[in-house]
Coordinates of C-alpha atoms in Angstrom, one line a residue:
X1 CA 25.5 -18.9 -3.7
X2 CA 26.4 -22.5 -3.9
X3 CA 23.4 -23.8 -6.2
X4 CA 23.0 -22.4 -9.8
X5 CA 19.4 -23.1 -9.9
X6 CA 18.5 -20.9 -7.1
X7 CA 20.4 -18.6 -8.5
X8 CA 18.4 -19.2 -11.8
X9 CA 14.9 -18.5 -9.8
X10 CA 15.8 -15.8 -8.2
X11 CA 17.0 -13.9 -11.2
X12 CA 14.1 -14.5 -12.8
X13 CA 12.2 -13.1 -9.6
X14 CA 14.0 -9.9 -9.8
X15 CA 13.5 -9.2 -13.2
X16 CA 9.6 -9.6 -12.9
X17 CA 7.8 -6.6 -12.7
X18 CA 6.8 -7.5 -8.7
X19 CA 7.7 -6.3 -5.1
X20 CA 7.4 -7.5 -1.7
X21 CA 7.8 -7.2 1.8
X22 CA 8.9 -9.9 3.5
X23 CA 8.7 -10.9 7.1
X24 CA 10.0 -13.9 8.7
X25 CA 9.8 -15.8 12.1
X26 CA 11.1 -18.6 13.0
X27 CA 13.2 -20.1 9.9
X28 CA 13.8 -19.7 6.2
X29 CA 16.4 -17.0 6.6
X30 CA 18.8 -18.2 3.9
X31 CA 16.0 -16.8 1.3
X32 CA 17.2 -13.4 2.0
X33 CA 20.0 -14.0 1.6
X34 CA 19.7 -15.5 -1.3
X35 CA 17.1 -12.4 -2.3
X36 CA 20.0 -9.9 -1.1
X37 CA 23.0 -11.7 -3.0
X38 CA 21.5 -11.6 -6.6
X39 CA 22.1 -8.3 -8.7
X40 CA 18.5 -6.5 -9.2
X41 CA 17.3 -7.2 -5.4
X42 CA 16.0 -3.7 -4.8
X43 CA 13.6 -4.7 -8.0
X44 CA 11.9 -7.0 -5.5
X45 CA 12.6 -6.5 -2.2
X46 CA 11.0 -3.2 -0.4
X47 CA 11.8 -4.6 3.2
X48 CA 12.6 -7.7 5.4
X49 CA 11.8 -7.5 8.8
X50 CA 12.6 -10.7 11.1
X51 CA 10.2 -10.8 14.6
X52 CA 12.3 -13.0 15.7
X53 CA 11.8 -12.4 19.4
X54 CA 8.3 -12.6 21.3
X55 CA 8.1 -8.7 21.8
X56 CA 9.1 -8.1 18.1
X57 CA 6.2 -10.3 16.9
X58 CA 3.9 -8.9 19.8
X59 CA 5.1 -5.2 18.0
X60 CA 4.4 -6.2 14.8
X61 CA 1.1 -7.5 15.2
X62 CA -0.1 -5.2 18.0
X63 CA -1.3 -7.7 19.7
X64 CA 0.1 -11.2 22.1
X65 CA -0.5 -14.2 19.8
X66 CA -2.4 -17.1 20.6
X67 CA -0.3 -19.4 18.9
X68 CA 3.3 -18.3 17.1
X69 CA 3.5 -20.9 14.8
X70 CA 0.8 -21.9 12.8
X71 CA -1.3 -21.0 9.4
X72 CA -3.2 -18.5 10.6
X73 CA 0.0 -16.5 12.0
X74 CA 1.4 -16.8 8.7
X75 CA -1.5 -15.7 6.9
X76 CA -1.7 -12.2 9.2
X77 CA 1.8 -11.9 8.6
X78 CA 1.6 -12.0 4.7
X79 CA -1.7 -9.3 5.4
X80 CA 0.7 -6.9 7.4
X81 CA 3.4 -7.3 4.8
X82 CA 0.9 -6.5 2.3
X83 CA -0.1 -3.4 3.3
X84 CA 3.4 -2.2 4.3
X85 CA 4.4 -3.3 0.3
X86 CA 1.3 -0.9 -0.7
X87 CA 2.7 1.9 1.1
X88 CA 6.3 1.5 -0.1
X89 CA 5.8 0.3 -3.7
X90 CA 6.2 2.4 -6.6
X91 CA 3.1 3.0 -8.3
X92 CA 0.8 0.6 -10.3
X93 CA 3.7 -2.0 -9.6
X94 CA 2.2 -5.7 -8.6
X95 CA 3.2 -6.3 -4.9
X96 CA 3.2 -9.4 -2.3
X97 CA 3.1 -9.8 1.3
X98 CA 5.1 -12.8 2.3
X99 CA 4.5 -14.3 5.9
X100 CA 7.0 -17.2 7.5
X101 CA 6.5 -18.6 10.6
X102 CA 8.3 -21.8 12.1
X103 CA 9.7 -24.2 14.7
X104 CA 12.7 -25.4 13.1
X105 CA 15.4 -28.1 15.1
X106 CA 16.8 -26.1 17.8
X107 CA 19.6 -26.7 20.1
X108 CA 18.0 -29.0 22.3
X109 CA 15.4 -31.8 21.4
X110 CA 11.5 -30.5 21.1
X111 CA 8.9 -32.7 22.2
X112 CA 6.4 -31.6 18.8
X113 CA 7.0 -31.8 15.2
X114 CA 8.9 -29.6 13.1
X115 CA 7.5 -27.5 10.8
X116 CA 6.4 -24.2 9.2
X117 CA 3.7 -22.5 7.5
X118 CA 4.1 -20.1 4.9
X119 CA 1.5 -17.4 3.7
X120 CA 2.0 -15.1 0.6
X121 CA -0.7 -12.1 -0.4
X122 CA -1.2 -10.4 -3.5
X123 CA -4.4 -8.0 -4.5
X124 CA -6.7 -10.5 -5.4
X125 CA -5.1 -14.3 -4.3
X126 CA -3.7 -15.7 -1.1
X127 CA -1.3 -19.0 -1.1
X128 CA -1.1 -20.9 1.8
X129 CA 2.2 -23.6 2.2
X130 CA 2.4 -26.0 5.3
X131 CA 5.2 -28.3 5.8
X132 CA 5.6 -31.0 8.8
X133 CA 9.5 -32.2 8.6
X134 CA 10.6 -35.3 9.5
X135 CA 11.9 -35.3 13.2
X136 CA 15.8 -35.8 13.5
X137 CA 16.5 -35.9 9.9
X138 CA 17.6 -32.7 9.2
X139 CA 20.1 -30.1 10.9
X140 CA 18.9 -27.0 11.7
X141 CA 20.5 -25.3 8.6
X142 CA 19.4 -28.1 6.2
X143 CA 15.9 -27.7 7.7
X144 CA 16.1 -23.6 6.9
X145 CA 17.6 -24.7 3.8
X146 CA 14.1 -26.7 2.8
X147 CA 11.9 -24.1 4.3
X148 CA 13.9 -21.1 2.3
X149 CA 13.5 -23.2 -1.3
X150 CA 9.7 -23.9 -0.6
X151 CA 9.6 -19.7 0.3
X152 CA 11.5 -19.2 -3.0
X153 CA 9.5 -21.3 -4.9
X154 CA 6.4 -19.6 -3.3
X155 CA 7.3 -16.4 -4.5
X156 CA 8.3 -17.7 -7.9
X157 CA 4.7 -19.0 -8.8
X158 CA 3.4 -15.6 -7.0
X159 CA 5.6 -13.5 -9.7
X160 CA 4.5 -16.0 -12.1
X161 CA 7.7 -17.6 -13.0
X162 CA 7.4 -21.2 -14.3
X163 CA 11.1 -22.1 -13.7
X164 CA 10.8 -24.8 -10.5
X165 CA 13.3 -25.4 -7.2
X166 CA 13.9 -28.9 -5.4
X167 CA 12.9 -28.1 -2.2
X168 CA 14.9 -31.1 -0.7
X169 CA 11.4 -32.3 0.6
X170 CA 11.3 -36.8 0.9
X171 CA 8.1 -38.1 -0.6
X172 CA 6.9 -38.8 3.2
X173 CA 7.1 -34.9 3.7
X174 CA 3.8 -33.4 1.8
X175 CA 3.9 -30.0 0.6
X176 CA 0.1 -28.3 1.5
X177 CA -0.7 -26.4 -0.5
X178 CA -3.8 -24.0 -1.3
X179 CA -5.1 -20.6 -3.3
X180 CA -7.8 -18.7 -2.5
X181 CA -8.9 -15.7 -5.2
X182 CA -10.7 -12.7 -4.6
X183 CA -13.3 -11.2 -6.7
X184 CA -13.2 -7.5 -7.0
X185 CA -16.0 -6.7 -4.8
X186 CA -14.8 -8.6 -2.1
X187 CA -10.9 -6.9 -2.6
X188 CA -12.9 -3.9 -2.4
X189 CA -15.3 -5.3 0.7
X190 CA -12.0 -6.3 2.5
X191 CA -10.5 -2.6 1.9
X192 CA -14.3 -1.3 3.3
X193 CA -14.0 -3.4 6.1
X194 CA -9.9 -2.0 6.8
X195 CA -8.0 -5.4 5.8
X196 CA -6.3 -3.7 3.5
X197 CA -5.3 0.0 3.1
X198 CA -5.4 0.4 -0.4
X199 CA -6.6 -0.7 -4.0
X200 CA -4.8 1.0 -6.9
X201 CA -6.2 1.0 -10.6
X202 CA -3.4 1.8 -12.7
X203 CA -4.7 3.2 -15.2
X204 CA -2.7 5.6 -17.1
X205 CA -0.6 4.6 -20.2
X206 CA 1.9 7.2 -19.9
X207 CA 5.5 5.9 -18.9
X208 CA 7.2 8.6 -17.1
X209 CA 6.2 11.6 -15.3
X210 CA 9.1 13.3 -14.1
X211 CA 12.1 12.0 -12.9
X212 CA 10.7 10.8 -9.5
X213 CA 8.6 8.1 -10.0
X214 CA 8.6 6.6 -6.8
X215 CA 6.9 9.7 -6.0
X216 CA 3.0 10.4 -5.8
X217 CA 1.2 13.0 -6.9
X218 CA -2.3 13.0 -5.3
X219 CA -5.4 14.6 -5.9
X220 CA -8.2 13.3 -3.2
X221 CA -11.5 13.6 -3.6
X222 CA -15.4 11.9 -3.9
X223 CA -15.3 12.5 -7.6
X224 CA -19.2 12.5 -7.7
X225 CA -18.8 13.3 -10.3
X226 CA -14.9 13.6 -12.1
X227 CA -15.3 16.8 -13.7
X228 CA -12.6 18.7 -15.8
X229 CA -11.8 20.8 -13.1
X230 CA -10.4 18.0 -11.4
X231 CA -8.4 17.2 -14.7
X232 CA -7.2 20.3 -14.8
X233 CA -6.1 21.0 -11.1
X234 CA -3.3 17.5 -11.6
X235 CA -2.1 19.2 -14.4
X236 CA -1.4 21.9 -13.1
X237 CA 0.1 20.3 -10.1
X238 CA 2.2 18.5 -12.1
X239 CA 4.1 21.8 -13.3
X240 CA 5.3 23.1 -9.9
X241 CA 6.0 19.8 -8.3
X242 CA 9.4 18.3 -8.4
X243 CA 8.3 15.1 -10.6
X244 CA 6.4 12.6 -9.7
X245 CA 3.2 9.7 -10.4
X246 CA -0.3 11.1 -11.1
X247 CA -3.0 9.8 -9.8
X248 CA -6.4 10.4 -8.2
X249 CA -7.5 9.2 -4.5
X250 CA -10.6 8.2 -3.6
X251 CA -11.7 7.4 0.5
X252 CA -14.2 4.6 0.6
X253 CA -14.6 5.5 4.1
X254 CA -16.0 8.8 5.3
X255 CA -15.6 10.7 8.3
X256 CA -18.5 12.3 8.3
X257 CA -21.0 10.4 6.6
X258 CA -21.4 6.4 5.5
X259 CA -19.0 4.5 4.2
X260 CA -19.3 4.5 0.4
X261 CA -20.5 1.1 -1.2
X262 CA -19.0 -1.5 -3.7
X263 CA -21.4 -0.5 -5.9
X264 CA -20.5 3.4 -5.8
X265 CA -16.7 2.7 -5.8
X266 CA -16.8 0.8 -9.0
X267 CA -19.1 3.5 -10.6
X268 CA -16.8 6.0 -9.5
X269 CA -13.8 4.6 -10.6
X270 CA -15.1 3.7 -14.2
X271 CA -14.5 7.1 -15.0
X272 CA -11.1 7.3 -14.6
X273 CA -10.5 3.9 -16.7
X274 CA -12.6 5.5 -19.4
X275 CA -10.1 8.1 -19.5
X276 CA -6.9 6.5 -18.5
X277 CA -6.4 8.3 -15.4
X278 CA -4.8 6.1 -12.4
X279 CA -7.2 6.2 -9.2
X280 CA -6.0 4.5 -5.8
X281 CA -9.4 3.5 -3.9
X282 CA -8.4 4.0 0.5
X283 CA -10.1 3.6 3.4
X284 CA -8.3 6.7 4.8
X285 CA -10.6 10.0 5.0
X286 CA -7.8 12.3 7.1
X287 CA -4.6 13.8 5.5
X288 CA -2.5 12.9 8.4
X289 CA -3.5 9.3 7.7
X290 CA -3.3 9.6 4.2
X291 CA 0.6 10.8 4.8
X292 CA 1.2 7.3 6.5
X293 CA -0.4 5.4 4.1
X294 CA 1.6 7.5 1.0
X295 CA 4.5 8.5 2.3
X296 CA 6.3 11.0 0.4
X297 CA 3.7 12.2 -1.6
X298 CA 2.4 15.5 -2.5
X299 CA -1.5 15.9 -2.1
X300 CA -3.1 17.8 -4.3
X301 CA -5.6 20.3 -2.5
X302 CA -7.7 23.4 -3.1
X303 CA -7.6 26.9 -1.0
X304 CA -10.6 25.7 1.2
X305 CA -9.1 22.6 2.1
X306 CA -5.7 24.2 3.3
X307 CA -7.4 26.5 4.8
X308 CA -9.4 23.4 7.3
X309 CA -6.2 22.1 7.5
X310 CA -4.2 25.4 9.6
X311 CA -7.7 25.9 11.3
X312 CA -7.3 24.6 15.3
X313 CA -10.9 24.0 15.4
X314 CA -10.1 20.5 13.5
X315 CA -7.8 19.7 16.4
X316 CA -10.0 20.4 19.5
X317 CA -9.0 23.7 19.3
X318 CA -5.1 23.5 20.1
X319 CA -3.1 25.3 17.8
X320 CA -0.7 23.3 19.4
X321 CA -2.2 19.7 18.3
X322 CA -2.5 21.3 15.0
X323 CA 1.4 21.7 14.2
X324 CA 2.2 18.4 16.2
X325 CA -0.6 16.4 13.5
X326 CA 1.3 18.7 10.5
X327 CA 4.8 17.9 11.6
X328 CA 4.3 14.2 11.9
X329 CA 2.9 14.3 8.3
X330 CA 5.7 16.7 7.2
X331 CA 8.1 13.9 8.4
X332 CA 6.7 12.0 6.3
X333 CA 8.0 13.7 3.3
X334 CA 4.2 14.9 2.5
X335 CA 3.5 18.1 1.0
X336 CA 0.6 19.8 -0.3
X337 CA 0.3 21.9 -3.7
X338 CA -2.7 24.7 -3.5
X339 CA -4.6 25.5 -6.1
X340 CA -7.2 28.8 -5.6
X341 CA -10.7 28.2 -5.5
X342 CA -13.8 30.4 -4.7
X343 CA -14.9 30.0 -1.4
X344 CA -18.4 31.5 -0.4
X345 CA -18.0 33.7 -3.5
X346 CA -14.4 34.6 -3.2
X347 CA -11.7 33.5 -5.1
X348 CA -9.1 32.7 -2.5
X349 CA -5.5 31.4 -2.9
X350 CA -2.4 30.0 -0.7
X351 CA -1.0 33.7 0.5
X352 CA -4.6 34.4 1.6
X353 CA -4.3 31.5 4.3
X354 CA -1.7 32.3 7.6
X355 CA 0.1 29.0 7.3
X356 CA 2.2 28.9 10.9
X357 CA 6.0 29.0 9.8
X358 CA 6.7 25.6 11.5
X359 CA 5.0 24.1 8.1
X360 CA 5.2 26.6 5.9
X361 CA 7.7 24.4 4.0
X362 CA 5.0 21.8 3.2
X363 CA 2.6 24.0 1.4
X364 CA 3.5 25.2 -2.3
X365 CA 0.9 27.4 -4.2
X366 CA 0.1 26.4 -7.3
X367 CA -1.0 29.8 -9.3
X368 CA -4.0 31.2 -10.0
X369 CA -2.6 31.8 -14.2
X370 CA -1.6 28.3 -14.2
X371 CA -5.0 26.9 -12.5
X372 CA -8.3 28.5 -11.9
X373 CA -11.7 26.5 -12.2
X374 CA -14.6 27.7 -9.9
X375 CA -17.1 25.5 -10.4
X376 CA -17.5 22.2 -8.1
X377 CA -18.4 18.7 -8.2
X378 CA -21.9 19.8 -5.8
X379 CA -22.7 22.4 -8.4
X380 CA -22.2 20.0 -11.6
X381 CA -24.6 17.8 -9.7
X382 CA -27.0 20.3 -9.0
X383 CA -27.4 21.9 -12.9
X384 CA -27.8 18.8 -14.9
X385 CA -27.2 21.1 -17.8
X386 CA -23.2 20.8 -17.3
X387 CA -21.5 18.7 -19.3
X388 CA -20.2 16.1 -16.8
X389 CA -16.8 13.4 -17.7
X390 CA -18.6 10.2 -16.6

């Protein structure tokens, strides 16, 4: 890398506690490599993906844009990258979804202007960057040279980073530039609504857990109310998986009933920062869903719920659509620890379920000596006697 203060930047980019997904069309591809070429890239860098053709970009947005270049692209660009960063990210780590799209100096002359727009995403902020270059000026590579500082840069003041980059830009050649924050309710509105997957509050204080921290380990549930059943169930988890993150899920969205409100998220998840317990807020009610979005995880679930799982009257019947949904989520890397519970009056466990030998690798039991609570969140609710964790 020829320039020492790019060098500088992206150092200092690495060695902030953020990560990213990064997808470019169109220009600024000397950032990755610049991203790539420092020590301490994997720190930062989850995945690049360049759409550089008109199918790959129809691919990646699932859809035939209106217009390839402009702020708007950008913008659902950085919302994709986003959500992909959520899925691959360690947890509790800060992440950003960078979007590039321009119409840099080609071969040939173009008859409009050169330029590109730039969109990064974080939880609770957007930055927007547009840049009209001056015609004939520039080569092609000193033109992805400018656009690739003004990306660095981006990212820089995303991570927080105060150190600065010359961009190359003349004074004729503005920089636009905008920020847009988002309250809570409206991260959590957007999450309701299915712009974003995912809203984690990392709660927990603890350090380590295990030596897999990339991994999850999820218990899901409404948590109306967290009781210490639910406490106890992670815990026990914890001591027959492999290593691993705790934390709680909670699905905003329903499949059987309403979507829950802002209101009842926030009140939900207080108790879990009350007791320093990480909770990720989705909008994902089904485990084979839930596999995409946390890939690699183990969910946490009782008997009765593994149980519904095996049972071919979720899948329209077919015991065959059952192992297809299962396998997919098993190539995931998903797996699902059991805990017993009492079900219509009988304590039930994983060897009391026929789990089909296809997926029999994905389900571990976690002991009834090791975990056994029988009461439930309905019944807490239902005898206000109880002592509820609120």
């Amino acid at each position: 890398m020829a320039d020492s203060a790019i060098r500088t930047i992206v150092e200092s980019i690495h060695s902030s506690p953020t990560q990213a997904v990064v997808y470019l069309s169109g220009g600024a591809s000397q950032s990755l490599g610049w991203l790539m070429s420092v020590p301490g890239a994997s720190n930062t860098l989850l995945e690049a993906v360049v759409p550089y053709s008109v199918i790959s970009l129809v691919q990646l947005l699932g859809r035939v844009p209106n217009q390839h270049c402009s702020q708007a692209m950008a913008n659902e660009m950085a919302l994709l990258a986003y959500n992909r960063a959520l899925k691959l990210s360690k947890p509790g780590c800060t992440v950003l979804g960078v979007g590039f799209t321009g119409t840099l100096a080609t071969s040939r002359p173009k008859r409009g202007d050169h330029r590109f727009f730039l969109s990064i995403r974080a939880s609770n902020q957007i930055w927007e960057t547009s840049v009209t270059l001056t015609k004939g000026k520039r080569s092609r590579e000193e033109e992805d040279k400018v656009a690739s500082c003004v990306l660095i840069q981006a990212m820089a003041k995303a991570c927080q980073i105060s150190e600065t980059l010359d961009s190359g830009l003349t004074e004729s050649e503005v920089l636009n530039e905008s920020e847009t924050q988002f309250s809570e309710e409206e991260e959590l509105e957007q999450l309701i609504d299915g712009q974003i997957c995912s809203k984690i509050y990392p709660f927990s204080k603890a350090e380590s857990y295990g030596s897999d921290k990339d991994r999850k380990i999820i218990l899901p549930g409404s948590f109306n109310p967290l009781h210490d059943g639910h406490l106890k169930l992670l815990e026990a988890a914890l001591s027959v998986s492999e290593g691993g993150y705790p934390c709680f899920e909670i699905s905003a969205v329903n499949a059987d009933k309403p979507s829950l409100t802002v209101a009842e998220i926030k009140d939900r998840v207080k108790q879990f920062e009350v007791l320093e317990k990480t909770v990720i807020v989705s909008n994902q009610p089904f485990f084979y869903k839930k596999a995409e979005l946390f890939p690699g995880s183990s969910f946490v679930i009782g008997a009765d719920t593994a149980a519904r799982l095996v049972n071919p009257k979720y899948y329209e019947g077919s015991h065959k659509r059952m192992l297809e949904v299962l396998g997919d989520c098993k190539r995931t890397g998903c797996k699902f620890l059991v805990g017993g519970r009492n079900v219509d009056g009988v304590f039930k466990v994983l060897d009391d379920i026929e789990i089909p030998k296809e997926i029999s690798s994905m389900f571990t039991s976690i002991p009834a000596e090791t975990f056994r609570m029988d009461i439930s969140s309905t019944e807490l609710r239902k005898n206000q006697g109880d002592v509820i964790i609120s």
